[in-house]
């Protein structure tokens, strides 16, 4: 009985692992196939050819799309962290009237449906002359990266002991000095985690990137992949598409696996107290 | 990706410095100065655009003439006209069958996807909460769907669900589950199923991690006691685990729900132009930028915003979800 139970448990474990990993695995095998082999269903790699990868990497726009995504995501992360560190200090270490309300507002903004601000943002982006530039995306991505980073960093800073700060205050340190000299060195782990999560969010964003860019050169990776198509639905270049997908996903998967403990902690920021 | 802040900062550790009052004042001033950049940024990038979207929904704005928009009241929402023959004509969003179809699609998608994700997420979380060899490997494996960009997973599944060469049809045919190849993403009967499969695959890990965090906070001695008393494991789950994990579950469900109600990217890429899966977000964007009905699209966006706001408030009040971490 105990053996059957154990066997069933491991069967369940196996199903979970296979279902999670298989689609990505299948994308990798597909990306290594060319020609008619593509249209044969194989569970194991039967052909190893890097033609799809060379064709993606030497294509006119794709390398540029990757650079766009990198530039936008990195800038968004730096901006969000800059704004969030100071805001989180105020929200976590200083008592003032309206603090809870402010925190709830920040949380509410992070739950905004993006479509609700799309029309207004479009007007704003066009009015500022940012349309079809990466800056339109850096600007608009603030709406989901900033509330999130503020929230997580506030949760983190709140848990730091009061004593370290008190010592600094006794020594006559100003709040700015406290942030930069006392908190920053303690906060690197939190900054790395939130930064990484914000980076992933920006890297994956689709709606704004689709709406605020018009030329192929300015597209970010998700839009480039989403809109890549052949002359008809029967001519979609699946091999190339899968190669592009693998290229943009592998770095993310590697990062997530390296930082998995921190990411899980960041996702469930502050623990579930309910 | 969704990232969920689970509990709000409680005031527990906040510096309660009841020292000299000018020090206090200095800190307060500094606090507001530190908050200013964030508040200004959010006002510009969230507050103002929201106000403008709502404004446009009451005008006749078109994509190429935003500045010349004229106020037309509620006409984009509902316009009732009585013809001379006595017939009454209803026009506008609230009288548009396409809108109501989108509302229905969105609700159907949100309820079904979140229900499946909760059940599967609970199963995965219970597995991960058990002590067994290779647990770290399983946790790493389930993070993979979460790490893959939505658009990429849409394309990967579109290939696997391909009617002619897809592996899903091949497996299902060999197992005798289907008698002929199915055009999963194109056929009206299966498009919603395809969307649900991909969404559940992609977001169950997230749900599982949130539930797992809740499970890990249940003290182990409760299970010990139940074991000694010989309580059946299934009864333990319903009587002990579920009630204790409920708060975490409620928060996870509402965040997923809000995310599901605004879904755009997966549907736009996986099942383009399919009336069976067109959600409110897709319909709104289509009107804004493809059909040159900017004002009408703004009205749809505003309605979606209102619906989400109402659902959030009702859920928070009825479910007594406490975002403040038990303060």
XYZ file of C-alpha atoms in Angstrom:
601
model
C 0.000 0.000 0.000
C 2.734 2.408 0.996
C 4.632 1.526 -2.177
C 1.595 2.181 -4.395
C 1.052 5.493 -2.665
C 4.660 6.440 -3.233
C 4.526 5.347 -6.869
C 1.396 7.412 -7.469
C 3.002 10.412 -5.824
C 6.068 10.196 -8.024
C 3.848 9.712 -11.062
C 2.139 12.985 -10.189
C 5.527 14.641 -9.761
C 6.591 13.315 -13.155
C 3.427 14.648 -14.819
C 3.994 18.096 -13.290
C 7.602 18.227 -14.492
C 6.853 16.948 -17.999
C 3.898 19.295 -18.540
C 5.959 22.272 -17.311
C 9.038 21.603 -19.364
C 7.761 19.886 -22.510
C 6.568 22.918 -24.550
C 9.927 24.633 -24.139
C 11.760 21.421 -24.936
C 9.603 20.968 -28.029
C 10.353 24.537 -29.145
C 14.064 23.771 -28.884
C 13.824 20.591 -30.968
C 11.720 22.374 -33.560
C 14.233 25.209 -33.795
C 16.948 22.680 -34.676
C 15.006 21.244 -37.614
C 14.872 22.517 -41.175
C 12.976 21.791 -44.357
C 10.459 18.959 -44.411
C 11.720 17.563 -41.095
C 9.839 20.452 -39.472
C 6.539 18.935 -40.433
C 7.231 15.551 -38.931
C 6.275 15.109 -35.298
C 9.293 13.910 -33.300
C 9.651 13.512 -29.578
C 13.449 13.404 -29.755
C 15.868 15.570 -31.693
C 16.399 13.918 -35.054
C 18.344 16.654 -36.707
C 20.695 19.248 -35.303
C 21.021 22.223 -37.551
C 21.664 25.797 -36.533
C 20.385 27.258 -39.797
C 17.326 28.777 -38.135
C 19.518 30.500 -35.571
C 21.868 31.947 -38.191
C 18.943 33.169 -40.214
C 17.363 34.878 -37.189
C 20.592 36.458 -36.002
C 21.526 37.739 -39.432
C 18.040 38.981 -40.278
C 17.604 42.676 -40.850
C 15.594 43.587 -37.766
C 15.751 40.904 -35.111
C 19.145 41.808 -33.548
C 17.958 45.390 -33.398
C 14.713 44.268 -31.733
C 16.727 42.481 -29.063
C 18.785 45.628 -28.457
C 15.581 47.688 -28.210
C 14.194 45.298 -25.608
C 17.435 45.353 -23.627
C 17.655 49.142 -23.707
C 14.023 49.669 -22.729
C 13.997 47.059 -19.959
C 17.300 48.175 -18.425
C 16.304 51.853 -18.443
C 12.918 51.088 -16.929
C 14.514 49.087 -14.125
C 17.047 51.803 -13.260
C 14.381 54.531 -13.245
C 11.911 52.505 -11.222
C 14.504 51.562 -8.609
C 15.725 55.157 -8.283
C 12.216 56.478 -7.649
C 11.196 53.511 -5.534
C 14.079 53.462 -3.042
C 13.381 56.951 -1.760
C 9.616 56.467 -1.826
C 9.920 53.155 0.011
C 12.022 54.803 2.698
C 9.323 57.386 3.319
C 6.545 54.789 3.249
C 8.221 52.314 5.554
C 10.271 54.335 8.036
C 8.339 57.533 8.568
C 4.913 57.738 10.176
C 2.639 60.300 8.601
C -1.043 60.834 8.013
C -2.413 59.196 4.879
C 0.320 56.626 4.619
C -2.047 53.659 4.357
C -4.141 55.477 1.799
C -1.035 56.217 -0.240
C 0.036 52.588 -0.136
C -3.399 51.464 -1.251
C -3.273 53.963 -4.115
C 0.057 52.554 -5.223
C -1.397 49.052 -5.072
C -4.473 50.173 -7.009
C -2.319 51.615 -9.792
C -0.510 48.308 -10.126
C -3.868 46.658 -10.742
C -4.938 49.138 -13.440
C -5.974 47.459 -16.626
C -3.407 48.780 -19.107
C -6.122 49.301 -21.700
C -7.778 51.912 -19.455
C -4.857 54.297 -19.870
C -4.019 53.356 -23.454
C -5.988 56.122 -25.165
C -4.707 58.814 -22.812
C -1.136 57.553 -22.991
C -1.285 57.457 -26.765
C -2.242 61.133 -26.833
C 0.514 61.946 -24.345
C 3.188 59.942 -26.149
C 2.313 61.519 -29.476
C 2.103 64.981 -27.931
C 5.594 64.652 -26.467
C 6.968 63.437 -29.784
C 7.920 60.056 -28.337
C 5.765 57.977 -30.698
C 7.703 55.151 -32.351
C 10.769 55.608 -30.125
C 12.008 53.429 -27.247
C 11.410 56.391 -24.920
C 7.654 55.993 -25.333
C 8.017 52.516 -23.846
C 10.392 53.550 -21.047
C 7.902 56.267 -20.148
C 4.784 54.097 -20.249
C 6.265 51.033 -18.544
C 6.636 53.109 -15.387
C 2.939 52.473 -14.783
C 3.472 48.838 -13.880
C 7.121 48.722 -12.750
C 7.042 51.634 -10.303
C 4.098 50.592 -8.093
C 5.440 47.075 -7.915
C 9.002 48.080 -6.952
C 7.713 50.607 -4.400
C 5.512 47.977 -2.804
C 8.158 45.268 -2.555
C 10.911 47.593 -1.344
C 8.582 49.095 1.269
C 7.837 45.610 2.584
C 11.537 44.844 2.684
C 12.641 48.097 4.356
C 9.955 47.805 7.019
C 11.550 44.588 8.217
C 14.985 46.127 8.782
C 15.683 46.724 12.480
C 15.033 50.185 13.891
C 18.292 50.197 15.855
C 20.616 50.723 12.892
C 18.658 53.788 11.915
C 18.505 55.143 15.438
C 22.270 54.961 15.736
C 22.621 56.989 12.554
C 20.090 59.565 13.748
C 21.954 59.969 17.020
C 25.072 60.646 14.979
C 23.137 63.427 13.248
C 22.684 61.777 9.850
C 20.080 63.278 7.498
C 17.446 61.010 5.913
C 19.331 61.108 2.612
C 22.521 59.924 4.291
C 20.550 57.225 6.097
C 19.189 55.933 2.788
C 22.459 55.953 0.901
C 24.871 54.962 3.667
C 22.771 52.794 5.993
C 20.003 51.207 3.961
C 21.488 50.819 0.495
C 24.256 48.429 1.564
C 21.659 46.262 3.324
C 19.261 46.372 0.425
C 21.291 44.881 -2.396
C 19.520 41.527 -2.301
C 16.100 43.189 -2.425
C 17.203 45.554 -5.182
C 18.491 42.692 -7.296
C 15.262 40.723 -6.900
C 12.879 43.595 -7.575
C 15.078 44.799 -10.412
C 15.013 41.371 -11.990
C 11.232 41.037 -11.667
C 10.718 44.501 -13.127
C 13.127 43.635 -15.938
C 11.157 40.492 -16.795
C 7.879 42.425 -16.749
C 9.277 45.058 -19.108
C 10.934 42.472 -21.357
C 7.626 40.626 -21.795
C 5.280 43.600 -22.225
C 3.220 43.515 -25.411
C 0.255 45.937 -25.495
C 2.159 49.226 -25.132
C 5.009 48.020 -27.337
C 2.517 47.076 -30.038
C 0.667 50.385 -29.827
C 3.487 52.885 -29.415
C 5.782 51.612 -32.166
C 4.990 51.504 -35.841
C 8.141 50.546 -37.731
C 9.728 47.094 -37.621
C 13.077 48.567 -36.558
C 11.609 50.084 -33.393
C 9.772 46.963 -32.255
C 10.684 45.107 -29.111
C 11.131 41.338 -29.125
C 7.601 40.281 -28.096
C 6.061 42.410 -30.846
C 8.588 41.166 -33.405
C 7.789 37.546 -32.505
C 4.058 38.146 -32.184
C 3.783 39.748 -35.602
C 6.237 37.495 -37.437
C 4.304 35.704 -40.099
C 4.541 34.302 -43.576
C 2.512 35.162 -46.633
C -0.334 32.970 -45.403
C -0.994 30.918 -42.296
C 0.497 27.898 -44.067
C 3.777 29.685 -44.629
C 4.565 30.693 -41.070
C 8.317 30.065 -40.712
C 7.974 27.847 -37.639
C 11.656 26.892 -37.449
C 12.827 30.499 -37.455
C 10.036 31.524 -35.109
C 11.013 28.855 -32.594
C 14.698 29.805 -32.879
C 13.821 33.440 -32.107
C 11.640 32.288 -29.211
C 14.418 30.169 -27.769
C 16.951 33.011 -28.093
C 14.806 35.441 -26.081
C 13.693 32.858 -23.533
C 16.935 31.085 -22.616
C 18.486 34.103 -20.838
C 15.291 34.569 -18.832
C 15.042 30.916 -17.866
C 18.711 30.880 -16.827
C 18.296 34.039 -14.733
C 15.138 32.739 -13.103
C 16.740 29.417 -12.244
C 19.828 31.107 -10.771
C 17.767 33.509 -8.681
C 14.839 31.180 -8.042
C 14.856 31.448 -4.273
C 14.974 35.226 -4.355
C 12.327 35.419 -7.057
C 9.902 33.244 -5.162
C 10.491 35.419 -2.118
C 9.965 38.587 -4.180
C 6.754 37.270 -5.752
C 5.251 36.522 -2.413
C 6.762 39.682 -0.962
C 6.356 40.003 2.722
C 4.937 36.557 3.205
C 1.291 35.633 3.175
C -0.178 36.922 6.345
C -3.590 37.542 4.827
C 3.884 38.367 -15.875
C 2.094 39.239 -12.729
C 3.781 40.024 -9.557
C 1.763 40.078 -6.449
C 2.611 41.963 -3.338
C 0.999 39.720 -0.825
C 0.740 41.805 2.248
C 1.138 45.418 2.886
C 3.800 46.910 4.991
C 2.529 46.985 8.499
C 3.633 49.680 10.789
C 5.232 47.214 13.166
C 8.843 48.019 12.464
C 8.429 51.594 11.329
C 10.587 53.887 13.305
C 8.481 55.238 16.063
C 10.725 58.065 16.921
C 9.092 60.216 19.502
C 12.129 62.337 19.989
C 12.481 66.049 19.562
C 9.731 67.503 17.437
C 11.930 69.412 14.997
C 13.681 66.174 14.199
C 10.250 64.721 13.559
C 9.373 67.642 11.347
C 12.624 67.303 9.425
C 11.862 63.641 8.819
C 8.348 64.432 7.651
C 9.583 67.035 5.216
C 12.198 64.621 3.911
C 9.541 61.919 3.570
C 7.349 64.046 1.333
C 10.343 65.103 -0.735
C 11.250 61.455 -1.193
C 7.694 60.610 -2.168
C 7.352 63.460 -4.629
C 9.165 61.905 -7.621
C 7.111 58.732 -7.400
C 3.832 60.574 -6.930
C 4.514 62.919 -9.832
C 5.560 60.030 -12.059
C 2.407 58.044 -11.244
C 0.201 61.088 -11.740
C 1.657 61.676 -15.212
C 1.769 58.102 -16.391
C -1.381 56.713 -14.746
C -3.675 59.436 -13.381
C -3.670 61.852 -16.289
C -4.023 59.214 -19.063
C -6.934 57.627 -17.190
C -8.689 60.994 -16.961
C -8.079 61.581 -20.676
C -9.403 58.148 -21.637
C -12.583 58.815 -19.700
C -12.835 62.260 -21.297
C -12.418 60.847 -24.817
C -15.219 58.390 -24.150
C -17.604 61.366 -23.945
C -16.408 62.921 -27.204
C -16.349 62.164 -30.905
C -12.529 61.979 -31.039
C -10.961 60.119 -33.935
C -7.434 58.773 -34.154
C -6.204 61.572 -36.390
C -8.133 64.333 -34.736
C -7.675 64.041 -30.999
C -7.437 67.762 -30.382
C -10.623 68.520 -32.300
C -12.692 66.201 -30.106
C -16.133 67.554 -29.295
C -18.226 66.691 -26.253
C -21.157 64.455 -27.156
C -22.210 63.243 -23.719
C -23.186 59.629 -23.278
C -23.717 58.907 -26.972
C -20.798 56.461 -27.139
C -22.350 54.464 -24.337
C -26.017 54.650 -25.215
C -27.943 56.726 -27.648
C -31.689 56.420 -27.897
C -33.373 57.899 -30.913
C -37.053 57.800 -31.753
C -37.683 57.833 -35.466
C -40.644 59.698 -36.903
C -42.243 56.327 -37.577
C -42.245 55.725 -33.849
C -39.513 53.079 -33.901
C -36.912 53.462 -31.184
C -33.271 52.997 -32.145
C -30.610 52.076 -29.610
C -26.985 52.706 -30.462
C -23.732 52.822 -28.553
C -21.626 50.428 -26.533
C -24.370 49.239 -24.216
C -26.566 48.329 -27.170
C -23.761 46.663 -29.106
C -23.963 42.843 -29.277
C -20.201 42.705 -30.024
C -19.491 44.419 -26.705
C -21.705 42.065 -24.722
C -20.128 39.096 -26.487
C -16.725 40.423 -25.415
C -17.938 40.872 -21.837
C -19.236 37.320 -21.803
C -15.993 35.959 -23.324
C -13.915 37.820 -20.760
C -15.952 36.631 -17.802
C -16.036 33.059 -19.081
C -12.290 33.115 -19.605
C -11.536 34.716 -16.241
C -13.737 32.395 -14.190
C -12.655 29.199 -15.937
C -8.946 29.994 -16.061
C -8.757 31.097 -12.437
C -10.774 28.059 -11.306
C -8.456 25.632 -13.099
C -5.367 27.503 -11.944
C -6.533 27.410 -8.343
C -7.181 23.667 -8.399
C -3.960 22.789 -10.245
C -2.000 25.371 -8.264
C -3.235 23.804 -5.045
C -2.184 20.329 -6.217
C 1.285 21.532 -7.237
C 1.656 23.488 -3.991
C 0.702 20.442 -1.901
C 3.254 18.371 -3.807
C 5.960 20.984 -3.273
C 5.050 21.241 0.389
C 5.734 17.533 0.877
C 9.204 16.355 1.711
C 10.630 14.210 -1.067
C 13.763 13.755 -3.063
C 14.046 16.003 -6.098
C 11.793 18.708 -4.719
C 14.224 21.458 -5.750
C 14.170 20.092 -9.287
C 10.371 20.199 -9.448
C 10.309 23.754 -8.171
C 12.836 24.764 -10.809
C 10.785 23.005 -13.497
C 7.536 24.761 -12.665
C 9.262 28.148 -12.828
C 9.943 27.621 -16.534
C 6.390 28.309 -17.817
C 6.318 31.402 -15.627
C 9.636 32.671 -17.034
C 8.640 32.292 -20.683
C 7.209 35.510 -22.161
C 3.469 35.284 -22.851
C 3.918 35.990 -26.543
C 6.535 33.269 -26.837
C 4.345 30.749 -25.042
C 1.455 31.710 -27.313
C 3.612 30.958 -30.356
C 5.028 27.752 -28.895
C 1.547 26.443 -28.189
C 0.209 27.668 -31.507
C 2.805 25.395 -33.095
C 1.995 22.485 -30.798
C -1.727 22.990 -31.432
C -1.233 23.374 -35.199
C -3.966 21.500 -37.062
C -1.756 19.791 -39.657
C 1.617 19.287 -37.987
C 0.914 19.854 -34.319
C 2.096 17.392 -31.725
C -1.087 17.673 -29.667
C -3.258 16.381 -32.507
C -0.719 13.634 -33.152
C -0.734 12.473 -29.516
C -4.518 12.732 -29.189
C -5.031 10.777 -32.450
C -2.651 8.031 -31.351
C -4.357 7.747 -27.996
C -7.716 7.622 -29.729
C -8.979 10.722 -27.935
C -10.009 12.400 -31.179
C -10.999 10.884 -34.490
C -9.721 13.642 -36.742
C -7.293 16.537 -36.550
C -8.651 19.632 -34.836
C -7.831 23.216 -35.790
C -7.577 24.187 -32.119
C -6.844 27.890 -32.425
C -8.916 28.602 -35.545
C -12.108 26.670 -34.964
C -14.829 28.581 -33.075
C -15.579 25.528 -30.923
C -12.079 25.051 -29.584
C -10.479 28.515 -29.659
C -11.474 29.270 -26.076
C -10.198 25.853 -24.968
C -6.853 26.603 -26.630
C -6.611 29.947 -24.850
C -7.481 28.306 -21.537
C -4.885 25.559 -22.008
C -2.100 28.059 -22.628
C -3.133 30.428 -19.864
C -3.529 27.673 -17.285
C -0.164 26.203 -18.289
C 1.530 29.581 -18.008
C 0.037 30.865 -14.756
C -0.508 27.773 -12.624
C 3.126 27.970 -11.382
C 2.509 31.476 -10.096
C -0.624 30.363 -8.281
C 1.222 27.344 -6.882
C 4.031 29.504 -5.484
C 1.595 31.860 -3.766
C -0.382 28.980 -2.264
C 2.868 27.283 -1.254
C 3.929 30.406 0.629
C 0.643 30.188 2.520
C 1.027 26.471 3.194
C 4.499 26.948 4.624
C 3.135 29.273 7.262
C 0.909 26.574 8.739
C 2.726 25.241 11.813
C 3.769 21.596 11.498
C 2.483 20.536 14.930
C -1.110 20.839 13.715
C -0.430 18.035 11.249
C 1.407 16.071 13.915
C -1.615 16.312 16.199
C -3.988 15.266 13.417
C -1.759 12.302 12.628
C -1.676 11.153 16.238
C -5.453 11.438 16.422
C -5.663 9.332 13.288
C -7.575 11.883 11.216
C -7.853 10.915 7.562
C -5.530 13.036 5.345
C -8.433 14.171 3.136
C -10.318 15.368 6.187
C -7.166 17.138 7.373
C -7.031 18.955 4.039
C -10.640 20.186 4.221
C -10.710 20.897 7.948
C -7.197 22.175 8.624
C -5.206 23.055 5.538
C -7.890 24.798 3.503
C -9.241 27.096 6.247
C -5.714 28.077 7.246
C -4.536 28.748 3.717
C -7.752 30.563 2.759
C -6.472 34.126 3.290
C -3.480 33.506 1.042
C -5.740 31.810 -1.470
C -8.180 34.739 -1.524
C -5.434 37.231 -2.284
C -3.950 34.986 -4.968
C -7.360 34.476 -6.570
C -8.193 38.157 -6.729
C -4.851 39.110 -8.244
C -5.199 36.388 -10.864
C -8.804 37.402 -11.482
C -7.904 41.038 -12.078
C -5.156 39.886 -14.398
C -7.471 37.544 -16.295
C -10.150 40.210 -16.755
C -7.739 42.485 -18.630
C -6.162 39.751 -20.765
C -4.973 40.976 -24.137
C -1.670 39.612 -25.432
C -2.326 35.869 -25.343
C -5.633 36.176 -27.182
C -4.360 38.734 -29.675
C -1.528 36.406 -30.719
C -2.985 32.920 -30.210
C -6.452 33.343 -31.710
C -6.459 36.551 -33.759
C -9.813 37.659 -35.148
C -11.749 34.920 -33.456
C -15.130 36.107 -32.247
C -15.296 33.326 -29.653
C -12.290 34.586 -27.715
C -12.433 38.337 -28.268
C -12.208 39.924 -24.831
C -13.003 43.454 -23.659
C -9.367 44.559 -23.930
C -9.039 43.191 -27.458
C -12.299 44.820 -28.535
C -11.297 48.155 -27.000
C -7.911 48.240 -28.705
C -9.423 47.183 -32.016
C -11.823 50.123 -31.898
C -9.141 52.550 -30.738
C -6.530 51.823 -33.362
C -7.840 49.518 -36.089
C -11.401 50.679 -36.717
C -10.723 54.380 -36.250
C -13.405 54.618 -33.571
C -11.154 56.178 -30.960
C -13.946 57.593 -28.806
C -15.899 54.346 -28.926
C -12.788 52.397 -27.954
C -12.233 54.834 -25.081
C -15.767 54.126 -23.896
C -15.029 50.382 -23.944
C -11.777 50.983 -22.022
C -13.618 53.058 -19.442
C -16.270 50.367 -19.005
C -13.579 47.736 -18.488
C -11.951 49.952 -15.888
C -15.272 50.402 -14.087
C -16.053 46.681 -14.163
C -12.656 45.808 -12.709
C -12.947 48.506 -10.046
C -16.403 47.288 -8.981
C -15.326 43.643 -8.863
C -12.284 44.556 -6.767
C -14.309 46.531 -4.268
C -17.002 43.860 -3.970
C -14.417 41.131 -3.564
C -12.415 43.014 -0.967
C -15.531 43.878 1.026
C -17.302 40.523 0.754
C -14.172 38.399 1.105
C -12.748 40.708 3.770
C -9.368 40.437 2.121
C -6.872 42.216 4.262
C -4.046 43.703 2.182
C -2.514 45.335 5.188
C -1.051 42.207 6.651
C -3.252 41.905 9.715
C -2.608 45.322 11.102
